[in-house]
Short mmCIF file of N, CA and C in Angstrom, two decimals:
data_model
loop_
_atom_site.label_atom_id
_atom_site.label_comp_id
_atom_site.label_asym_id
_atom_site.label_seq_id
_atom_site.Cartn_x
_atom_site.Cartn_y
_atom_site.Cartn_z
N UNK A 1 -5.40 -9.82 7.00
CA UNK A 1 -6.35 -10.89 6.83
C UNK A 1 -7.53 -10.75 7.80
N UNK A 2 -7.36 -10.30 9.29
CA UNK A 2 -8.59 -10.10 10.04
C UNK A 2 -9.12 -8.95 9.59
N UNK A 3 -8.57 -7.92 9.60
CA UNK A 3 -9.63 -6.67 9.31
C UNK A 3 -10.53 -6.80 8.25
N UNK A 4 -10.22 -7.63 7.24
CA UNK A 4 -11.43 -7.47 5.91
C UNK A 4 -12.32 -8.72 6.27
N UNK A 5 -11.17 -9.97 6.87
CA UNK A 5 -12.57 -10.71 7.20
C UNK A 5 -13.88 -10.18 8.22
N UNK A 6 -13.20 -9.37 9.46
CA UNK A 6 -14.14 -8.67 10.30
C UNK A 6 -15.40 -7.86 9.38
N UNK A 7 -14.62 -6.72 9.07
CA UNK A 7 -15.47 -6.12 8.08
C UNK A 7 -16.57 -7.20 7.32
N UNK A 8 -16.02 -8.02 6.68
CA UNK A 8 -17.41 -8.84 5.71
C UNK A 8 -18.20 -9.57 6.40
N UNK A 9 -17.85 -9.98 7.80
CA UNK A 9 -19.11 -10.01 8.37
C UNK A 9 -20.12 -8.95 8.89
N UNK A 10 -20.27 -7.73 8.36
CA UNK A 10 -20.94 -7.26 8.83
C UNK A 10 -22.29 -6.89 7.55
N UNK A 11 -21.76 -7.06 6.23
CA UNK A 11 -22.93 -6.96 5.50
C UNK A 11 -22.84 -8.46 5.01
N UNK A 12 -24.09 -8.86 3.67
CA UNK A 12 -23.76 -10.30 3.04
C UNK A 12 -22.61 -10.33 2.23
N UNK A 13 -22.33 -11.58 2.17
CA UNK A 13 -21.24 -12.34 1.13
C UNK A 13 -21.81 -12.63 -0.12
N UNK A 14 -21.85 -12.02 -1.24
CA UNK A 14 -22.54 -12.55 -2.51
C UNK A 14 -21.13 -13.53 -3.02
N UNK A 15 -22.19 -14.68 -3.84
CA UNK A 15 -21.18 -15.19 -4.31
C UNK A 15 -20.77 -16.59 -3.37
N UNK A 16 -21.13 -16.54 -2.07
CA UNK A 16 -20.15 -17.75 -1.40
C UNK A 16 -21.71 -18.74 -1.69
N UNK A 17 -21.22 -19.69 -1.45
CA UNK A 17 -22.27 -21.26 -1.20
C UNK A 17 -21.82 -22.30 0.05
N UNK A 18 -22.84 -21.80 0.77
CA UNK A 18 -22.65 -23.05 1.93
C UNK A 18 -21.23 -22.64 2.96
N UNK A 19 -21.53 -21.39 2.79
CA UNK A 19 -19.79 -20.68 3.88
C UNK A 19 -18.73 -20.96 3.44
N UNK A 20 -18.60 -20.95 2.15
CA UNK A 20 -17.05 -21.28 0.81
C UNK A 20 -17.66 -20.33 -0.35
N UNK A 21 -16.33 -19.96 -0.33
CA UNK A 21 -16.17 -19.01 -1.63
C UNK A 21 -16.60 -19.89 -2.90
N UNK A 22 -16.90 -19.14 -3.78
CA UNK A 22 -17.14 -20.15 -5.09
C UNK A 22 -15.90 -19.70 -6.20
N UNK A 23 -15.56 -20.21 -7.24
CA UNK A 23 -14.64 -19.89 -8.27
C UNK A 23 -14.33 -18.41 -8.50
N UNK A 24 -15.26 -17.97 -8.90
CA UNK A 24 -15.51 -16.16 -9.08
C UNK A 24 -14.91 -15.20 -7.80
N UNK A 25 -15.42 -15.90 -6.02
CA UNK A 25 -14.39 -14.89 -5.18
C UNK A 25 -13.21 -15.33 -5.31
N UNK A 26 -13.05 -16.50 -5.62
CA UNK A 26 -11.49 -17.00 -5.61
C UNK A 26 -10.69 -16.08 -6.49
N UNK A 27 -11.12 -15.47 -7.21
CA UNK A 27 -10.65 -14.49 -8.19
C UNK A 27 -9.96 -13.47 -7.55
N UNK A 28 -10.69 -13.15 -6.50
CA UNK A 28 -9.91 -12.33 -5.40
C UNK A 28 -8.72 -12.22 -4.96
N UNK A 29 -8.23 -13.69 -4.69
CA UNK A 29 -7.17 -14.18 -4.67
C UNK A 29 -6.28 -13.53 -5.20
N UNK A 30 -5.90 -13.53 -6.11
CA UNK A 30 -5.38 -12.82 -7.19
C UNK A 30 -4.42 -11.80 -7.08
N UNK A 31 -5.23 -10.52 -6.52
CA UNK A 31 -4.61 -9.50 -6.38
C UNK A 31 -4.35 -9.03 -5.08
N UNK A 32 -4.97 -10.55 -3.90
CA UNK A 32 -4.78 -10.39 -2.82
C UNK A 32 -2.78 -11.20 -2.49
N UNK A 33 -2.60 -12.10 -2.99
CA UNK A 33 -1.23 -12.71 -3.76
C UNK A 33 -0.25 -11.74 -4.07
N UNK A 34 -0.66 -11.20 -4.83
CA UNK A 34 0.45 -10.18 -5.50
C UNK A 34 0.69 -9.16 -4.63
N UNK A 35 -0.45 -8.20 -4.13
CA UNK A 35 -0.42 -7.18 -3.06
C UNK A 35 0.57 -7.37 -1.71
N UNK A 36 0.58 -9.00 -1.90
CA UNK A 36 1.12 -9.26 -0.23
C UNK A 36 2.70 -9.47 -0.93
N UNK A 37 2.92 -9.87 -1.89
CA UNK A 37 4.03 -10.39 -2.67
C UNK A 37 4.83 -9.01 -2.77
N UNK A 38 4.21 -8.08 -3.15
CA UNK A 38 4.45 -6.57 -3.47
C UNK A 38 4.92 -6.02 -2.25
N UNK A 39 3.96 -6.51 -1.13
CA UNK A 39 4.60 -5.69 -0.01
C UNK A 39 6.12 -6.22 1.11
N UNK A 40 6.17 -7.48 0.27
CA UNK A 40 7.24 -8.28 1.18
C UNK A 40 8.43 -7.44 0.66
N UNK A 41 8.30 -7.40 -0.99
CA UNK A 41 9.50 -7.04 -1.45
C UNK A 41 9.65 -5.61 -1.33
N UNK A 42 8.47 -4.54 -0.47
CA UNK A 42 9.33 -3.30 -0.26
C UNK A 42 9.75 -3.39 1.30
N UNK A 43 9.15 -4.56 1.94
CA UNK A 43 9.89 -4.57 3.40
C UNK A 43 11.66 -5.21 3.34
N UNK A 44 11.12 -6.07 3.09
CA UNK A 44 13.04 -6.81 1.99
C UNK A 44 14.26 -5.50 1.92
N UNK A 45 13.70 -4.76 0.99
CA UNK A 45 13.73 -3.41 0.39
C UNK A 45 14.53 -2.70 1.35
N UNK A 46 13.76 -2.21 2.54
CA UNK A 46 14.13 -1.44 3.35
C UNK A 46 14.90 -1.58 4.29
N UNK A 47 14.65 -3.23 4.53
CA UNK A 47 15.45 -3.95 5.21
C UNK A 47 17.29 -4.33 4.81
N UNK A 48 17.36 -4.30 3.81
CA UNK A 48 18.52 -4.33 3.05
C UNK A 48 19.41 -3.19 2.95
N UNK A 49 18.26 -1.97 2.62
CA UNK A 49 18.78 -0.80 2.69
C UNK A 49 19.46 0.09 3.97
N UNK A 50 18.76 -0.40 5.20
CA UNK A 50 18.91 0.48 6.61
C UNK A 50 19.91 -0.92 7.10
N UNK A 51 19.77 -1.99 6.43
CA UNK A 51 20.99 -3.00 7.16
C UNK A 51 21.79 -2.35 8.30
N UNK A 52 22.50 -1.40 7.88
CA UNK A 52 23.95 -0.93 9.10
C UNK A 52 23.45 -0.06 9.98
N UNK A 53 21.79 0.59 9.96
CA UNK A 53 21.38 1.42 11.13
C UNK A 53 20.17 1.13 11.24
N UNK A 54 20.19 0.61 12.78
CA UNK A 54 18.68 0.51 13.16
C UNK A 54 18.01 1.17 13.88
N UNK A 55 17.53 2.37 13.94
CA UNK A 55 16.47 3.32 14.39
C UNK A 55 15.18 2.71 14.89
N UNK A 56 14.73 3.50 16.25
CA UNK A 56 13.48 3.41 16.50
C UNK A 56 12.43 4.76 16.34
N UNK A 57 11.48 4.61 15.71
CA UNK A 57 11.03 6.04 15.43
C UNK A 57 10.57 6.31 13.73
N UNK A 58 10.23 7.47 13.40
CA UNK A 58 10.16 7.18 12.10
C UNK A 58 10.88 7.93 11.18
N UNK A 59 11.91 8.56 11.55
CA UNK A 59 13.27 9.59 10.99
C UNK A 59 13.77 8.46 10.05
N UNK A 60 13.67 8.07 8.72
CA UNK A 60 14.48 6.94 8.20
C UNK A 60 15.93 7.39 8.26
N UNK A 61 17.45 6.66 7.97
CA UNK A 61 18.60 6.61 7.72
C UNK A 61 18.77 7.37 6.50
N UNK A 62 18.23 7.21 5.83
CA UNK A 62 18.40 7.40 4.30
C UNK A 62 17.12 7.54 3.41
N UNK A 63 17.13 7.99 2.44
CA UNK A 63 15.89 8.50 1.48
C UNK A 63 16.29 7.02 0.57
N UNK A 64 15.23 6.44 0.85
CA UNK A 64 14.96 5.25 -0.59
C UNK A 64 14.49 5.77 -1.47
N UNK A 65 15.31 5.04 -2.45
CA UNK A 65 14.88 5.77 -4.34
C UNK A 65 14.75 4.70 -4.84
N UNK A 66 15.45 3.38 -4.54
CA UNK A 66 15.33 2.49 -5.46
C UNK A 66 14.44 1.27 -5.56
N UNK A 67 14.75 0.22 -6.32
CA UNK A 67 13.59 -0.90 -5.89
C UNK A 67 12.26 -0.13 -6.38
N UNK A 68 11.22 -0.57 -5.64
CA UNK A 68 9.64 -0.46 -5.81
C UNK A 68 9.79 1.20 -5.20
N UNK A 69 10.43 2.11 -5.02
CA UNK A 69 10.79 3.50 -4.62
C UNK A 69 10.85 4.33 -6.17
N UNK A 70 11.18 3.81 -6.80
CA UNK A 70 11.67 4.56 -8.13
C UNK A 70 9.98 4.09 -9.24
N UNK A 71 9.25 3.56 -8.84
CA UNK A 71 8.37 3.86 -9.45
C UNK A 71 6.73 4.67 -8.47
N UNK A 72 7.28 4.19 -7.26
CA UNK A 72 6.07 4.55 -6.24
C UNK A 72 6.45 5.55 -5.03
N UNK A 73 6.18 6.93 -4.70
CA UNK A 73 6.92 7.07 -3.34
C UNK A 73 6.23 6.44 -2.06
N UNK A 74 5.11 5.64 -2.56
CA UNK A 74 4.54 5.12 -1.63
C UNK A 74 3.84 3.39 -2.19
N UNK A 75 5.43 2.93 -2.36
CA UNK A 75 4.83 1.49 -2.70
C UNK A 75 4.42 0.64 -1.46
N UNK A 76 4.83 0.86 -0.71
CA UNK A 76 4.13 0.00 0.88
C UNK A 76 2.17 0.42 0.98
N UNK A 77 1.96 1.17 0.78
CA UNK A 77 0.72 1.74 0.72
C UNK A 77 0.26 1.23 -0.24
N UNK A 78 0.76 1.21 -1.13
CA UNK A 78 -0.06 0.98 -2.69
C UNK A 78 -0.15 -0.41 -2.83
N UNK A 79 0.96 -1.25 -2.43
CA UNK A 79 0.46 -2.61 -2.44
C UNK A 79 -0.28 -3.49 -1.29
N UNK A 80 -0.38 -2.78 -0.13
CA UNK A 80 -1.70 -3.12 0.70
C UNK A 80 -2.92 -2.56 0.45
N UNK A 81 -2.97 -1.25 -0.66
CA UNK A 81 -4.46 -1.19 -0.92
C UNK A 81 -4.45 -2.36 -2.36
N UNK A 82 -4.02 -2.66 -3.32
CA UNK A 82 -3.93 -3.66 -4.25
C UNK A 82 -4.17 -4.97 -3.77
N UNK A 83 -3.39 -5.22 -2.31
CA UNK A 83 -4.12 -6.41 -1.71
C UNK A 83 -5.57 -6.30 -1.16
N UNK A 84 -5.54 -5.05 -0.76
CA UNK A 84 -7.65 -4.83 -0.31
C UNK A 84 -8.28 -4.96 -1.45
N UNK A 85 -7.98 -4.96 -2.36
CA UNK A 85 -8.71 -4.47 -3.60
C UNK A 85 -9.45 -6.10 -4.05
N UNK A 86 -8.47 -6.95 -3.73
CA UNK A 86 -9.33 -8.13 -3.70
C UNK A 86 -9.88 -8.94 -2.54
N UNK A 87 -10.29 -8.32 -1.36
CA UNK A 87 -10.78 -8.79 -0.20
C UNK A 87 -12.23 -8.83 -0.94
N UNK A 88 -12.71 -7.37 -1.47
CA UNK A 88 -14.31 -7.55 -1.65
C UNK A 88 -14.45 -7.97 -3.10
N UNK A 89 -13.64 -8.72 -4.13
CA UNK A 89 -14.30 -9.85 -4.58
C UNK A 89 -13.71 -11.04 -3.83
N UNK A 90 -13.19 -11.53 -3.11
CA UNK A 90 -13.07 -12.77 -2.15
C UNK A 90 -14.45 -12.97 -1.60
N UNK A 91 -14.58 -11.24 -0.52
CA UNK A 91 -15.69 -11.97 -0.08
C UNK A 91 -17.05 -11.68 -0.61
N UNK A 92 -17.29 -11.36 -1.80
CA UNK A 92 -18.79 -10.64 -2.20
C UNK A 92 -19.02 -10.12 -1.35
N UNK A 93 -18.26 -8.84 -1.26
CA UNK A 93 -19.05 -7.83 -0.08
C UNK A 93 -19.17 -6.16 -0.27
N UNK A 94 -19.32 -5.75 -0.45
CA UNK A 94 -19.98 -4.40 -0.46
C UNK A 94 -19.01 -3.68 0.55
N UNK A 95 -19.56 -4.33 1.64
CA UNK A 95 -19.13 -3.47 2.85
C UNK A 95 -17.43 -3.59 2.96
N UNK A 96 -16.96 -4.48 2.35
CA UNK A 96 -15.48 -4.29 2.23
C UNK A 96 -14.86 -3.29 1.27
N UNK A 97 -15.57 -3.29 0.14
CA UNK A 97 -15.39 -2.52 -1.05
C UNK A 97 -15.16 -1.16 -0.70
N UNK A 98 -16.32 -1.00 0.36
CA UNK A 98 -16.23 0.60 1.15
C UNK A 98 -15.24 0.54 2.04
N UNK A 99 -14.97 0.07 2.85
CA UNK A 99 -13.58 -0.07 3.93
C UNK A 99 -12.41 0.16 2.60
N UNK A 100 -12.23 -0.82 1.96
CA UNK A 100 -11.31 -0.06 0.80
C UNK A 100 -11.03 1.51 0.33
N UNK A 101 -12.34 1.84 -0.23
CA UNK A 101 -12.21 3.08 -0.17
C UNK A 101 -11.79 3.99 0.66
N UNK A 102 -12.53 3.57 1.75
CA UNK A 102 -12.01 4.88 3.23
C UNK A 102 -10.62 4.51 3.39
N UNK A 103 -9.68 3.29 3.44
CA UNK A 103 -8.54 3.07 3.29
C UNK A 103 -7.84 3.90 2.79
N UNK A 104 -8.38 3.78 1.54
CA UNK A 104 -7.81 4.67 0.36
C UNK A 104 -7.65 6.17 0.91
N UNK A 105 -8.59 6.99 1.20
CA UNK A 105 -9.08 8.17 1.39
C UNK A 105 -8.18 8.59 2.75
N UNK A 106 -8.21 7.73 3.87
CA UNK A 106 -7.47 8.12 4.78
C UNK A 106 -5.78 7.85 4.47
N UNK A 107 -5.10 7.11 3.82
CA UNK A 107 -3.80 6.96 3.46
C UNK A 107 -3.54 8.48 2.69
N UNK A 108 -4.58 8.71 1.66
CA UNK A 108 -4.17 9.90 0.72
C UNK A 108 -4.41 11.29 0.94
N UNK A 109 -5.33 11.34 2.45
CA UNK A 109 -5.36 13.01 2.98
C UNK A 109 -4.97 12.91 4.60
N UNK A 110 -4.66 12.05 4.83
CA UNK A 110 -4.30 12.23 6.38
C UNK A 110 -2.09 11.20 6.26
N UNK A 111 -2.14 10.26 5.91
CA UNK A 111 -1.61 9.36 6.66
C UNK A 111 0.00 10.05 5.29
N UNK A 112 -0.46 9.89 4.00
CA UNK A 112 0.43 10.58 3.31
C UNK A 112 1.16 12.03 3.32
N UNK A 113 0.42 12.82 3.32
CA UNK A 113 0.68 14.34 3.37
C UNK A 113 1.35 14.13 4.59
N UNK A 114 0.89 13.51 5.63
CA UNK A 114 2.06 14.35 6.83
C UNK A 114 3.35 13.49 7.04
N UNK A 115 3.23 12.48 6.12
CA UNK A 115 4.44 11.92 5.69
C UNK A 115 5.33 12.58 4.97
N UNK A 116 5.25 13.04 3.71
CA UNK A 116 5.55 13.54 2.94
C UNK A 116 6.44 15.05 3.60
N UNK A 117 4.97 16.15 4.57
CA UNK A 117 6.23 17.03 5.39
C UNK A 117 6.98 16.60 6.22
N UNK A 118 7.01 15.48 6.78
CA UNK A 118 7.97 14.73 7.90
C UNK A 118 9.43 14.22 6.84
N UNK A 119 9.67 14.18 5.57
CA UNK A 119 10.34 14.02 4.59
C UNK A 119 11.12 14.66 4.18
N UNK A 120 10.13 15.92 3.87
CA UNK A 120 10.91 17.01 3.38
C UNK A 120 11.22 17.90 4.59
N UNK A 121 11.17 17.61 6.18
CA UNK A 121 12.00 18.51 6.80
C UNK A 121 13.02 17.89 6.44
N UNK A 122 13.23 16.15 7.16
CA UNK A 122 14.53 15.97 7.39
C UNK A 122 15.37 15.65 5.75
N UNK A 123 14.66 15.65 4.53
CA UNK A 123 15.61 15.22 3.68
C UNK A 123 15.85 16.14 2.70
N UNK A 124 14.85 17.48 2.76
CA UNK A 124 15.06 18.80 2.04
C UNK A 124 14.87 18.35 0.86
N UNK A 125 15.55 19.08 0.16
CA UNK A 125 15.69 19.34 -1.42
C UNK A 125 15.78 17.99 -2.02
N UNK A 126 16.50 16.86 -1.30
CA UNK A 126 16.89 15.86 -1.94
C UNK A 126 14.92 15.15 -2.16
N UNK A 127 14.74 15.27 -1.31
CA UNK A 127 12.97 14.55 -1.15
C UNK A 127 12.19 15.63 -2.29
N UNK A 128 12.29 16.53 -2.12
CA UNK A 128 11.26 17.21 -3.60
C UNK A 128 11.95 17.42 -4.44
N UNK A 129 13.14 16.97 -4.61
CA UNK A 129 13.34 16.70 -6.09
C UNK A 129 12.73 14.88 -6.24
N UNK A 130 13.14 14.24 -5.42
CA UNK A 130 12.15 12.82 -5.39
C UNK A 130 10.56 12.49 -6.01
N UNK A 131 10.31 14.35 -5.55
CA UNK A 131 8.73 14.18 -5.28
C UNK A 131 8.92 14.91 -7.07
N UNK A 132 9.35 15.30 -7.24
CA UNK A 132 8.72 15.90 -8.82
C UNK A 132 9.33 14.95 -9.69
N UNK A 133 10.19 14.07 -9.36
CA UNK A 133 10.74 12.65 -10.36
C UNK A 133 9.69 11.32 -10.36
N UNK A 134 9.13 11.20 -8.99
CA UNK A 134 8.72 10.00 -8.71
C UNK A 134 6.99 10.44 -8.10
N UNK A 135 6.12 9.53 -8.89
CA UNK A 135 4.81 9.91 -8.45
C UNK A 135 4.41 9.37 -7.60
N UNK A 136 3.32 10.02 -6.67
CA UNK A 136 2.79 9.32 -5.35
C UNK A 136 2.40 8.13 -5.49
N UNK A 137 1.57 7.78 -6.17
CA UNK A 137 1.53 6.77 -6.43
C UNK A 137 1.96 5.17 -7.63
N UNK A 138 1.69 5.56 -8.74
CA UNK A 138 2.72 5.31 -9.64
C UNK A 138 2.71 5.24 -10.45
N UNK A 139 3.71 4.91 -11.38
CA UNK A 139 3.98 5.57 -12.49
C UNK A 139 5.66 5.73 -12.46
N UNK A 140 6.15 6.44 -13.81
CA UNK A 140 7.11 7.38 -13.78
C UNK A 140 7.20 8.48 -14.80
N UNK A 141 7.34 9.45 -13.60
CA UNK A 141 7.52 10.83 -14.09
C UNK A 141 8.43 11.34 -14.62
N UNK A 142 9.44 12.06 -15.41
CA UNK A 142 10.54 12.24 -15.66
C UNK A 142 10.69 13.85 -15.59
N UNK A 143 11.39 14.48 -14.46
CA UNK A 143 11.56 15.84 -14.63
C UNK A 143 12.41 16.48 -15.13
N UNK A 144 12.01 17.67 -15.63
CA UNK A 144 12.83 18.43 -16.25
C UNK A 144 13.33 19.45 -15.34
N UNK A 145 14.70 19.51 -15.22
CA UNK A 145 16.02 20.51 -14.46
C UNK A 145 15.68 21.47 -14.66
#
C-alpha cells in the first residue's frame, strides 16, 4: 500500500477530484482485492504446508505443487503484480503504471531465474519436471513423459 501510494505522488493523479478518487479509480479496487486475496491464500498455503518445519533461510522443506502451485510456479509473484496492476487505475497515474512494469521486469530476469536455480539444486529432477508441468506464470501445461 505505501510503495504505490509513494510512487503516485510523484507524477499527476488523473481522474481524482478534490484529493478522492472518483468512481472510475475505484475500479482499481478491484484487482487490487483479489491480488491481496490471492496472495493470502498462497501464504495460508505454505503455511499449512511447512506446518511441522520451520526454517530460517530460503531452502524450503518441501517442493509445493499444490493449491495456487499447480497452476502458477510463481503464484506469490503473480498475485502481487495483479494487485499492482490496479494501483495505476486507483491512482490515475502513469508513473505507477511504470513502477508496475519495472516490477514486472525485475521479478522475471533477476528475482525469478535465480530462484528457479536455487530450486533445482536443492530439489533436482523433482523441480524440472515441475517446471515442464507447471508454467511460470500461469496457466496449465500438461507434459508429455
Amino acid at each position: 500500500f505505501i510503495l504505490p501510494w509513494l510512487v503516485s505522488q510523484i507524477g499527476t493523479r488523473h481522474g481524482w477530484n478534490q484529493g478522492y478518487p472518483t468512481r472510475w479509480n475505484l475500479v482499481g479496487a478491484l484487482p487490487i482485492v483479489i491480488g491481496l486475496g490471492l496472495y493470502i491464500w498462497c501464504l495460508v498455503f505454505h503455511f499449512r504446508t511447512y506446518a511441522s518445519s520451520v526454517r530460517m533461510g530460503f531452502a524450503p522443506p518441501k517442493l509445493v505443487t499444490d493449491g495456487p502451485y499447480q497452476f502458477s510456479r510463481n503464484p506469490m509473484y503473480l498475485s502481487a503484480l495483479f494487485a499492482w496492476s490496479g494501483w495505476p487505475v486507483f491512482y490515475g497515474s502513469l508513473v505507477v503504471l511504470i513502477a508496475l512494469i519495472m516490477l514486472w521486469l525485475f521479478f522475471s530476469f533477476s528475482v525469478i531465474p535465480k530462484e528457479e536455480r536455487q530450486l533445482k539444486d536443492i530439489f533436482g529432477d523433482e523441480y524440472i519436471q515441475y517446471m515442464h508441468s507447471v508454467p511460470r506464470w500461469m496457466g496449465r501445461v500438461q507434459s508429455n513423459p
